[in-house]
Tab-separated table of C-alpha atoms in Angstrom:
chain	number	residue	atom	x	y	z
A	1	SER	CA	0.055	-0.169	0.254
A	2	VAL	CA	1.074	3.450	-0.333
A	3	GLY	CA	1.151	4.008	3.352
A	4	SER	CA	3.434	1.002	3.941
A	5	SER	CA	5.661	2.392	1.149
A	6	LEU	CA	6.065	5.637	2.613
A	7	TRP	CA	6.573	4.327	5.951
A	8	GLU	CA	9.178	1.702	4.881
A	9	GLY	CA	10.608	4.684	2.404
A	10	THR	CA	11.112	6.951	5.698
A	11	SER	CA	12.669	4.428	8.006
A	12	LYS	CA	15.487	4.060	5.479
A	13	PHE	CA	15.915	7.733	5.475
A	14	THR	CA	16.035	8.165	8.841
A	15	ASP	CA	16.696	5.040	10.548
A	16	THR	CA	19.543	3.298	9.094
A	17	GLY	CA	22.658	5.412	10.813
A	18	GLY	CA	21.697	3.699	14.231
A	19	GLY	CA	21.891	5.596	17.530
A	20	ALA	CA	22.182	5.461	21.087
A	21	THR	CA	21.092	7.441	24.413
A	22	ASP	CA	23.331	8.627	27.218
A	23	VAL	CA	23.709	7.009	30.179
A	24	VAL	CA	23.880	8.139	33.832
A	25	ALA	CA	26.021	6.619	36.205
A	26	VAL	CA	26.223	7.481	40.084
A	27	ARG	CA	29.260	6.547	42.071
A	28	HIS	CA	27.890	5.915	45.879
A	29	GLN	CA	29.850	5.961	49.101
A	30	SER	CA	30.401	2.523	48.992
A	31	GLY	CA	32.205	2.932	45.905
A	32	HIS	CA	29.752	0.907	43.734
A	33	ILE	CA	28.443	2.795	40.481
A	34	VAL	CA	24.572	2.027	39.695
A	35	CYS	CA	23.775	3.069	36.417
A	36	SER	CA	20.940	4.046	34.124
A	37	SER	CA	20.083	1.867	30.734
A	38	PHE	CA	22.671	1.221	28.150
A	39	HIS	CA	19.969	1.832	25.041
A	40	ALA	CA	21.992	1.441	22.030
A	41	GLN	CA	20.357	0.617	18.296
A	42	LEU	CA	23.001	-0.385	15.837
A	43	PRO	CA	22.689	0.948	12.248
A	44	ARG	CA	20.646	-1.348	9.088
A	45	LEU	CA	23.242	-1.193	6.456
A	46	SER	CA	23.639	-4.887	5.770
A	47	LYS	CA	21.001	-7.205	4.480
A	48	ILE	CA	22.513	-10.278	6.958
A	49	ASP	CA	20.710	-11.284	9.757
A	50	MET	CA	23.453	-10.221	12.622
A	51	MET	CA	20.766	-11.574	15.601
A	52	GLY	CA	22.998	-12.795	18.288
A	53	CYS	CA	26.235	-10.637	16.909
A	54	ARG	CA	28.045	-9.583	19.942
A	55	VAL	CA	28.171	-5.712	20.490
A	56	GLN	CA	31.861	-4.438	22.277
A	57	LEU	CA	32.068	-1.358	24.435
A	58	PHE	CA	34.417	1.163	24.264
A	59	VAL	CA	34.563	3.986	27.072
A	60	ASN	CA	37.274	7.020	26.309
A	61	ASN	CA	38.086	4.747	23.229
A	62	LEU	CA	39.632	2.102	25.149
A	63	PRO	CA	38.332	-1.355	24.905
A	64	THR	CA	36.622	-2.809	28.184
A	65	HIS	CA	35.312	-6.529	28.672
A	66	ILE	CA	31.790	-5.500	28.695
A	67	CYS	CA	29.769	-7.116	25.399
A	68	MET	CA	26.256	-6.618	24.259
A	69	VAL	CA	24.436	-8.954	21.941
A	70	LEU	CA	22.093	-7.593	19.158
A	71	ASP	CA	18.127	-8.424	18.824
A	72	ARG	CA	16.251	-8.879	15.766
A	73	GLU	CA	15.935	-5.262	14.936
A	74	ASN	CA	19.724	-4.522	16.248
A	75	ILE	CA	18.819	-2.968	19.542
A	76	CYS	CA	21.980	-4.180	22.061
A	77	CYS	CA	21.068	-5.879	25.361
A	78	PHE	CA	23.241	-8.059	28.017
A	79	ASP	CA	22.665	-11.831	27.610
A	80	ASP	CA	19.887	-11.566	30.236
A	81	GLY	CA	18.249	-9.411	27.886
A	82	SER	CA	18.409	-6.328	29.894
A	83	TYR	CA	20.096	-3.138	29.435
A	84	LYS	CA	22.583	-2.524	32.540
A	85	PRO	CA	26.072	-4.468	32.925
A	86	ALA	CA	26.150	-5.692	36.607
A	87	SER	CA	28.015	-2.961	39.274
A	88	SER	CA	30.686	-4.889	39.430
A	89	GLU	CA	31.896	-4.716	35.804
A	90	LEU	CA	30.917	-1.152	36.282
A	91	ASP	CA	33.508	-0.586	39.108
A	92	THR	CA	36.279	-1.684	36.255
A	93	LEU	CA	35.817	0.920	34.301
A	94	ASN	CA	37.799	3.389	35.576
A	95	LEU	CA	35.275	6.303	34.839
A	96	ARG	CA	36.675	9.775	35.281
A	97	PRO	CA	34.242	12.657	37.228
A	98	GLY	CA	31.634	13.847	34.254
A	99	ARG	CA	31.487	13.087	30.690
A	100	ASN	CA	33.211	10.001	29.219
A	101	SER	CA	32.735	9.011	25.600
A	102	LEU	CA	30.836	5.678	24.915
A	103	ARG	CA	31.012	3.406	21.586
A	104	TYR	CA	28.503	0.386	20.571
A	105	GLU	CA	31.147	-1.291	18.043
A	106	LEU	CA	30.691	-4.355	16.010
A	107	ILE	CA	32.914	-6.252	13.662
A	108	HIS	CA	30.886	-7.574	10.397
A	109	PRO	CA	30.568	-10.879	10.826
A	110	LEU	CA	31.436	-12.019	7.391
A	111	ASN	CA	34.413	-8.891	6.625
A	112	ASN	CA	36.517	-8.014	9.717
A	113	ASP	CA	37.534	-4.913	7.651
A	114	ARG	CA	33.895	-3.721	8.022
A	115	LYS	CA	32.892	-2.058	11.130
A	116	PHE	CA	29.216	-0.527	12.934
A	117	SER	CA	29.263	1.775	15.807
A	118	VAL	CA	27.185	4.540	17.399
A	119	LYS	CA	28.347	6.922	19.818
A	120	ALA	CA	26.988	8.051	22.924
A	121	ASP	CA	28.335	9.550	26.493
A	122	LEU	CA	28.871	7.903	29.717
A	123	HIS	CA	28.365	10.553	32.770
A	124	LEU	CA	29.862	9.719	36.341
A	125	TRP	CA	27.888	11.875	38.763
A	126	MET	CA	27.545	11.675	42.416
A	127	PRO	CA	25.109	11.094	44.672
A	128	HIS	CA	24.763	14.836	45.663
A	129	ASP	CA	24.743	16.284	42.454
A	130	LYS	CA	21.327	18.333	41.481
A	131	VAL	CA	19.960	17.820	38.162
A	132	VAL	CA	18.216	20.204	35.851
A	133	ILE	CA	15.764	19.033	32.851
A	134	VAL	CA	15.370	20.767	29.607
A	135	ASP	CA	13.132	19.180	27.075
A	136	ILE	CA	14.564	20.469	23.220
A	137	ASP	CA	11.622	20.405	20.547
A	138	GLY	CA	9.758	24.401	21.629
A	139	THR	CA	12.102	24.679	24.786
A	140	VAL	CA	15.110	25.137	22.826
A	141	THR	CA	14.037	25.516	19.699
A	142	LYS	CA	11.342	28.162	18.868
A	143	THR	CA	8.605	25.710	17.912
A	144	ASP	CA	8.620	21.323	17.749
A	145	VAL	CA	9.127	21.080	14.177
A	146	ALA	CA	10.303	24.264	12.515
A	147	GLY	CA	13.425	24.351	15.198
A	148	TYR	CA	14.497	20.320	13.825
A	149	GLY	CA	14.380	21.501	10.561
A	150	ALA	CA	16.306	25.222	10.453
A	151	ALA	CA	19.168	23.291	11.996
A	152	LYS	CA	19.336	21.048	8.932
A	153	LEU	CA	18.562	23.817	6.441
A	154	GLY	CA	21.876	25.598	8.408
A	155	TYR	CA	20.595	28.413	10.505
A	156	GLU	CA	19.402	28.837	14.117
A	157	TYR	CA	15.797	29.166	15.052
A	158	ILE	CA	16.140	28.855	18.767
A	159	HIS	CA	14.644	31.059	21.894
A	160	ALA	CA	16.943	34.079	22.385
A	161	GLY	CA	19.443	33.404	25.456
A	162	VAL	CA	18.447	30.153	25.939
A	163	CYS	CA	22.124	28.883	25.833
A	164	GLU	CA	23.467	31.610	28.107
A	165	CYS	CA	20.628	30.420	31.009
A	166	VAL	CA	21.465	27.413	30.477
A	167	THR	CA	25.131	27.682	30.943
A	168	SER	CA	24.422	29.843	33.744
A	169	ILE	CA	22.863	26.785	35.180
A	170	ALA	CA	25.938	24.878	34.405
A	171	ARG	CA	28.214	27.298	35.956
A	172	GLN	CA	25.892	27.259	39.109
A	173	GLY	CA	27.365	23.616	39.660
A	174	TYR	CA	23.850	21.916	38.389
A	175	ARG	CA	23.996	18.752	36.193
A	176	VAL	CA	22.153	19.483	32.437
A	177	LEU	CA	19.981	16.775	31.447
A	178	PHE	CA	18.558	16.930	28.093
A	179	LEU	CA	15.147	14.885	27.708
A	180	THR	CA	13.488	14.862	24.567
A	181	SER	CA	10.892	12.888	22.443
A	182	ARG	CA	12.927	12.533	19.199
A	183	ALA	CA	13.963	8.841	17.883
A	184	ILE	CA	16.974	7.374	19.082
A	185	THR	CA	18.514	7.440	15.848
A	186	LEU	CA	18.732	10.685	15.777
A	187	ALA	CA	20.351	11.033	19.513
A	188	GLN	CA	23.884	11.903	17.270
A	189	SER	CA	22.434	14.317	15.371
A	190	THR	CA	20.794	16.063	18.132
A	191	ARG	CA	23.800	15.732	19.730
A	192	GLU	CA	25.854	17.814	17.402
A	193	PHE	CA	22.784	20.504	17.281
A	194	LEU	CA	23.191	21.301	20.637
A	195	ARG	CA	27.153	21.888	20.190
A	196	SER	CA	27.059	24.112	17.707
A	197	ILE	CA	24.147	26.558	18.348
A	198	GLY	CA	24.019	29.569	20.479
A	199	PHE	CA	27.582	31.180	18.600
A	200	ALA	CA	25.707	33.476	16.295
A	201	ASN	CA	26.445	37.091	16.840
A	202	GLY	CA	29.308	36.223	19.944
A	203	GLY	CA	26.650	34.034	21.865
A	204	CYS	CA	28.109	31.413	24.095
A	205	GLY	CA	26.940	27.587	23.247
A	206	MET	CA	25.696	24.855	25.310
A	207	PRO	CA	27.326	23.475	28.405
A	208	GLU	CA	28.366	19.975	28.965
A	209	PHE	CA	25.194	17.763	29.115
A	210	CYS	CA	23.584	14.603	28.965
A	211	LEU	CA	20.643	13.503	26.463
A	212	ILE	CA	18.271	10.936	26.969
A	213	THR	CA	16.191	10.233	23.662
A	214	THR	CA	13.365	7.725	23.162
A	215	THR	CA	14.373	4.079	22.108
A	216	GLU	CA	12.079	4.286	19.292
A	217	THR	CA	13.079	4.868	15.213
A	218	PHE	CA	11.843	7.774	13.346
A	219	LEU	CA	8.235	7.601	12.963
A	220	PRO	CA	7.363	5.762	16.230
A	221	SER	CA	9.150	8.450	18.035
A	222	LEU	CA	6.528	10.699	16.456
A	223	ILE	CA	3.619	9.093	18.094
A	224	VAL	CA	5.082	8.927	21.050
A	225	GLY	CA	5.565	13.187	20.806
A	226	VAL	CA	1.989	13.436	20.354
A	227	ARG	CA	0.789	10.689	22.435
A	228	GLY	CA	2.454	9.418	25.249
A	229	ALA	CA	5.439	11.677	25.782
A	230	ASP	CA	4.496	12.396	29.279
A	231	LYS	CA	4.757	8.380	30.255
A	232	PHE	CA	7.907	8.278	28.109
A	233	LYS	CA	9.700	10.873	29.952
A	234	THR	CA	8.389	10.006	33.816
A	235	ALA	CA	9.769	6.612	33.077
A	236	ALA	CA	13.371	7.779	31.807
A	237	LEU	CA	13.078	10.056	34.594
A	238	GLN	CA	12.597	7.709	37.265
A	239	GLU	CA	15.027	5.233	36.088
A	240	ILE	CA	17.742	7.652	36.756
A	241	VAL	CA	16.230	8.210	40.342
A	242	THR	CA	16.844	4.270	40.620
A	243	ALA	CA	20.725	5.430	40.058
A	244	PHE	CA	21.044	8.303	42.036
A	245	ALA	CA	19.141	5.939	45.104
A	246	PRO	CA	19.095	2.157	44.198
A	247	GLU	CA	17.112	1.631	47.479
A	248	VAL	CA	14.261	2.638	45.922
A	249	GLN	CA	11.971	0.169	43.619
A	250	ILE	CA	9.667	1.612	40.759
A	251	ARG	CA	6.865	0.152	41.385
A	252	GLN	CA	4.793	-0.467	38.319
A	253	SER	CA	0.875	-0.762	37.728
A	254	SER	CA	1.474	-3.967	35.890
A	255	SER	CA	4.801	-6.383	35.408
A	256	ASP	CA	4.011	-6.379	31.687
A	257	GLU	CA	2.958	-3.154	30.915
A	258	ARG	CA	5.073	-1.318	28.431
A	259	VAL	CA	5.922	2.362	28.175
A	260	PRO	CA	5.624	3.950	24.797
A	261	GLY	CA	8.934	5.096	24.226
A	262	TRP	CA	11.120	4.092	26.427
A	263	ARG	CA	12.575	-0.080	26.701
A	264	MET	CA	11.961	-0.782	30.662
A	265	ASP	CA	14.572	-2.762	32.254
A	266	THR	CA	14.248	-5.352	34.298
A	267	SER	CA	17.726	-6.142	35.300
A	268	PRO	CA	18.396	-8.434	38.583
A	269	GLN	CA	21.584	-7.529	38.862
A	270	MET	CA	20.659	-4.707	40.951
A	271	SER	CA	18.149	-6.916	42.942
A	272	HIS	CA	20.887	-6.921	45.907
A	273	HIS	CA	20.735	-3.062	46.238
A	274	ARG	CA	17.269	-2.519	46.634
A	275	THR	CA	14.591	-2.623	49.273
A	276	ALA	CA	11.269	-2.583	49.759
A	277	VAL	CA	9.838	1.055	50.668
A	278	SER	CA	6.389	1.904	52.076
A	279	PRO	CA	3.471	1.711	49.643
A	280	GLN	CA	2.656	5.297	49.926
A	281	LEU	CA	6.397	6.502	48.834
A	282	ALA	CA	6.144	3.568	46.162
A	283	SER	CA	2.723	5.415	45.092
A	284	ASN	CA	4.854	8.668	44.278
A	285	LEU	CA	7.168	6.779	41.897
A	286	GLU	CA	4.555	4.703	39.850
A	287	VAL	CA	4.062	4.614	36.198
A	288	ARG	CA	0.261	5.612	36.249
A	289	ASP	CA	-2.151	5.120	33.074
A	290	THR	CA	-2.885	8.487	31.576
A	291	PRO	CA	-6.434	9.671	32.748
A	292	PRO	CA	-8.851	11.168	30.160
A	293	ASP	CA	-8.232	14.219	31.186
A	294	ASP	CA	-4.270	14.180	30.743
A	295	GLU	CA	-5.044	12.315	27.658
A	296	GLN	CA	-5.973	15.909	26.123
A	297	ALA	CA	-2.914	17.568	27.693
A	298	SER	CA	-0.556	14.798	25.767
A	299	GLN	CA	-2.301	16.842	22.714
A	300	SER	CA	-2.036	20.198	23.447
A	301	SER	CA	1.217	22.199	22.234
A	302	THR	CA	1.620	24.574	24.926
A	303	LEU	CA	-0.195	26.389	28.031
A	304	ASN	CA	-1.314	29.808	27.189
A	305	TYR	CA	-0.703	32.017	29.783
A	306	GLN	CA	-3.827	32.321	32.121
A	307	GLU	CA	-5.629	35.514	32.649
A	308	GLY	CA	-4.348	37.553	35.948
A	309	SER	CA	-0.794	36.518	35.333
A	310	ASN	CA	2.002	38.636	36.528
A	311	SER	CA	2.681	39.421	32.442
A	312	HIS	CA	0.803	38.427	29.338
A	313	GLU	CA	-3.074	36.880	29.224
A	314	GLY	CA	-3.799	33.970	27.362
A	315	SER	CA	-6.924	32.378	25.727
A	316	ASP	CA	-9.264	30.582	28.002
A	317	SER	CA	-9.193	26.926	25.933
A	318	ASP	CA	-6.006	25.881	27.902
A	319	LYS	CA	-7.285	27.098	31.298
A	320	SER	CA	-9.491	23.698	31.336
A	321	GLN	CA	-7.088	21.564	30.191
A	322	ALA	CA	-4.009	22.437	32.482
A	323	PRO	CA	-3.710	21.004	35.498
A	324	ALA	CA	-3.903	22.732	38.936
A	325	PRO	CA	-0.273	23.916	38.547
A	326	SER	CA	0.244	23.491	42.815
A	327	GLN	CA	-0.432	19.885	42.576
A	328	GLN	CA	2.612	17.969	43.462
A	329	PRO	CA	2.798	14.282	44.096
A	330	PRO	CA	1.853	13.697	47.435
A	331	HIS	CA	4.328	12.375	49.978
A	332	PRO	CA	4.238	10.766	53.826
A	333	GLU	CA	4.514	12.822	56.579
A	334	GLY	CA	8.140	12.407	57.747
A	335	ALA	CA	9.315	11.018	54.587
A	336	ALA	CA	10.579	11.994	51.048
A	337	SER	CA	10.637	10.682	47.681
A	338	PRO	CA	14.332	10.581	46.575
A	339	GLY	CA	13.170	12.656	43.234
A	340	ALA	CA	11.468	15.215	45.340
A	341	PRO	CA	12.135	17.639	48.171
A	342	GLY	CA	11.728	17.400	51.837
A	343	VAL	CA	8.099	17.496	52.740
A	344	GLY	CA	7.301	20.617	54.939
A	345	CYS	CA	10.540	22.224	53.926
A	346	SER	CA	10.405	25.902	51.932
A	347	ASP	CA	13.986	25.121	50.456
A	348	PRO	CA	13.263	23.700	47.183
A	349	LEU	CA	16.700	22.297	46.799
A	350	ALA	CA	16.350	20.091	50.300
A	351	GLY	CA	16.375	16.628	49.132
A	352	GLY	CA	15.782	16.611	45.497
A	353	ILE	CA	17.939	15.220	42.768
A	354	PHE	CA	15.764	17.094	39.925
A	355	VAL	CA	15.391	20.552	41.201
A	356	ALA	CA	14.175	22.549	38.220
A	357	GLY	CA	12.645	21.736	34.587
A	358	PHE	CA	11.721	23.559	31.247
A	359	GLY	CA	9.564	22.521	29.077
A	360	ASN	CA	6.687	23.511	26.594
A	361	ARG	CA	3.739	21.956	26.868
A	362	LEU	CA	2.153	20.042	29.705
A	363	THR	CA	3.167	16.945	29.477
A	364	ASP	CA	6.775	18.139	30.337
A	365	THR	CA	5.630	19.813	33.126
A	366	ALA	CA	3.648	16.787	34.447
A	367	ALA	CA	6.712	14.602	33.972
A	368	TYR	CA	9.083	17.212	36.065
A	369	ALA	CA	6.179	17.335	38.996
A	370	ALA	CA	5.904	13.160	38.992
A	371	VAL	CA	9.480	13.043	39.808
A	372	GLY	CA	9.544	15.849	42.685
A	373	VAL	CA	10.712	19.421	40.639
A	374	PRO	CA	8.863	21.513	42.661
A	375	ALA	CA	6.322	24.052	40.790
A	376	SER	CA	8.114	27.190	41.416
A	377	HIS	CA	11.230	25.379	39.461
A	378	ASN	CA	8.609	24.033	36.958
A	379	PHE	CA	9.263	26.317	33.527
A	380	LEU	CA	6.718	26.307	30.764
A	381	ILE	CA	7.602	28.186	27.426
A	382	ASP	CA	5.544	28.959	24.625
A	383	GLU	CA	6.385	29.905	20.565
A	384	ARG	CA	6.734	33.753	22.094
A	385	SER	CA	9.486	32.678	24.380
A	386	LEU	CA	7.218	33.604	27.537
A	387	LEU	CA	8.234	31.593	30.873
A	388	LYS	CA	5.637	30.959	33.638
A	389	THR	CA	6.322	28.830	36.752
A	390	MET	CA	3.495	26.105	37.578
A	391	SER	CA	2.967	27.451	40.645
A	392	ALA	CA	-0.353	28.952	41.894
A	393	ASP	CA	1.264	30.405	45.397
A	394	SER	CA	3.460	32.363	44.194
A	395	PRO	CA	3.917	32.522	40.339
A	396	ALA	CA	6.131	34.102	38.192
A	397	ALA	CA	6.586	34.899	34.133
A	398	PHE	CA	9.115	36.154	32.319
A	399	ASP	CA	9.959	37.858	28.641
A	400	GLY	CA	12.561	35.290	27.969
A	401	TYR	CA	15.519	33.522	28.626
A	402	MET	CA	17.237	36.481	29.190
A	403	THR	CA	14.711	38.035	31.626
A	404	LEU	CA	14.960	34.715	34.007
A	405	LEU	CA	18.921	35.325	33.585
A	406	PRO	CA	19.215	37.872	36.383
A	407	HIS	CA	16.694	35.545	38.495
A	408	LEU	CA	18.919	32.323	37.962
A	409	GLN	CA	21.358	33.226	41.346
A	410	ARG	CA	18.702	32.754	43.256
A	411	LEU	CA	16.740	30.521	41.927
A	412	LEU	CA	19.273	27.963	41.475
A	413	PRO	CA	22.360	29.024	44.077
A	414	ALA	CA	25.602	28.196	43.375
A	415	LEU	CA	26.463	24.797	44.759
A	416	SER	CA	29.862	23.654	46.829
A	417	PRO	CA	31.569	20.621	45.318
A	418	ASP	CA	29.310	18.321	48.073
A	419	GLY	CA	26.328	19.413	46.327
A	420	VAL	CA	25.003	22.211	49.316
A	421	PRO	CA	23.966	25.407	48.319
A	422	LEU	CA	26.234	28.538	48.740
A	423	GLY	CA	23.779	31.258	50.967
A	424	GLY	CA	23.724	34.813	50.104
A	425	ALA	CA	22.287	37.780	51.372
A	426	GLU	CA	18.170	37.728	51.985
A	427	GLY	CA	16.603	39.851	48.636
A	428	LYS	CA	14.694	43.059	49.488
A	429	GLY	CA	12.504	43.500	46.504
A	430	THR	CA	9.109	42.155	44.978
A	431	CYS	CA	10.873	40.000	42.674
A	432	PRO	CA	8.625	36.301	43.165
A	433	PHE	CA	12.163	34.981	43.734
A	434	ASP	CA	13.217	37.080	46.276
A	435	CYS	CA	16.114	38.660	44.839
A	436	ASP	CA	17.602	42.461	44.692
A	437	CYS	CA	17.059	41.956	40.490
A	438	ASP	CA	14.425	45.140	41.162
């Protein structure tokens, strides 16, 4: 049929190069390293069935003893079908703090001179690190589609000041995580895109970052972006939570549930690090089915600003779809989710892994809230570059990233090497972030 021919032709054009998401590894006080999944798909450049072929991992251009195998779709997995190596294997990699290059390499089974490989990065972080999540399409770029197409044509179509804002956050000591619904086969071109933008007119580029994409190929990823971005992003972020806090066991609504856009790992290697948690705490990290109201939010593009905000007014069409900005995942009294701030604590950085998020859809902000990003640090941006927090108690709106930039030192105070916020003088102005900018 015409539809199947179009699908096949598009897949050949977009999915032949393969790709891999970045990996987050956390070295704990015990010395052991716990990581997120190693998701990679090798290119389809041969008609030979390479199912079962061994794929060797290279870290910082050095061969490792860690190998994976290919399945029928050229997807890499370990011998037990999981996507995570054993902690003992990670401990032997001699990882350096921060970014480490990662390469998946396969030698052609019939031609030793022909190699297939895809690249990614492996980031070694510490348990006290704080992470800021940033969406790409519509959040870095001005719109979902035009931003990606503009980059292919050689010019930038990004929000003014976005690189300066993200760079300032990184200089304050925070880790930057780009989380996008793009296909895994576009991962390398997305890294190149992020590393190339921001230099026009003497601006700065992006800082060191971690990139997480979907585990789908091109066309399936488009469906994820439209209908299931919140589920995918929540699942991917929850997996990073378990790297920071391996004692937390993510409870899914069904053991057979498949999250669109994300291959769930069921590896047994980390089971000896995990302990049971209370049902209330586990429910904060549970992957839930999207209710009917959230299905509408999944299809909405951006949130128009509600009437009565600090700056511009928006239409009423999104008001009925928008969830209550102040709603956060509930926490039992006296306990806190590893991805969430401490209960009853006025400091949004206290006890949280993810401390701020930037997105252009309600599905983005919903996923960030699900892993504990406080409403006051959960930002929504529209095509006009207008930023608004999801907080009902102390809403704040800004005319763009450049307007937000002076507030960042109060919003995200500089961190010490141990991840402790370095306090500053109390603000005296009327700024919602209690700083002296006004």
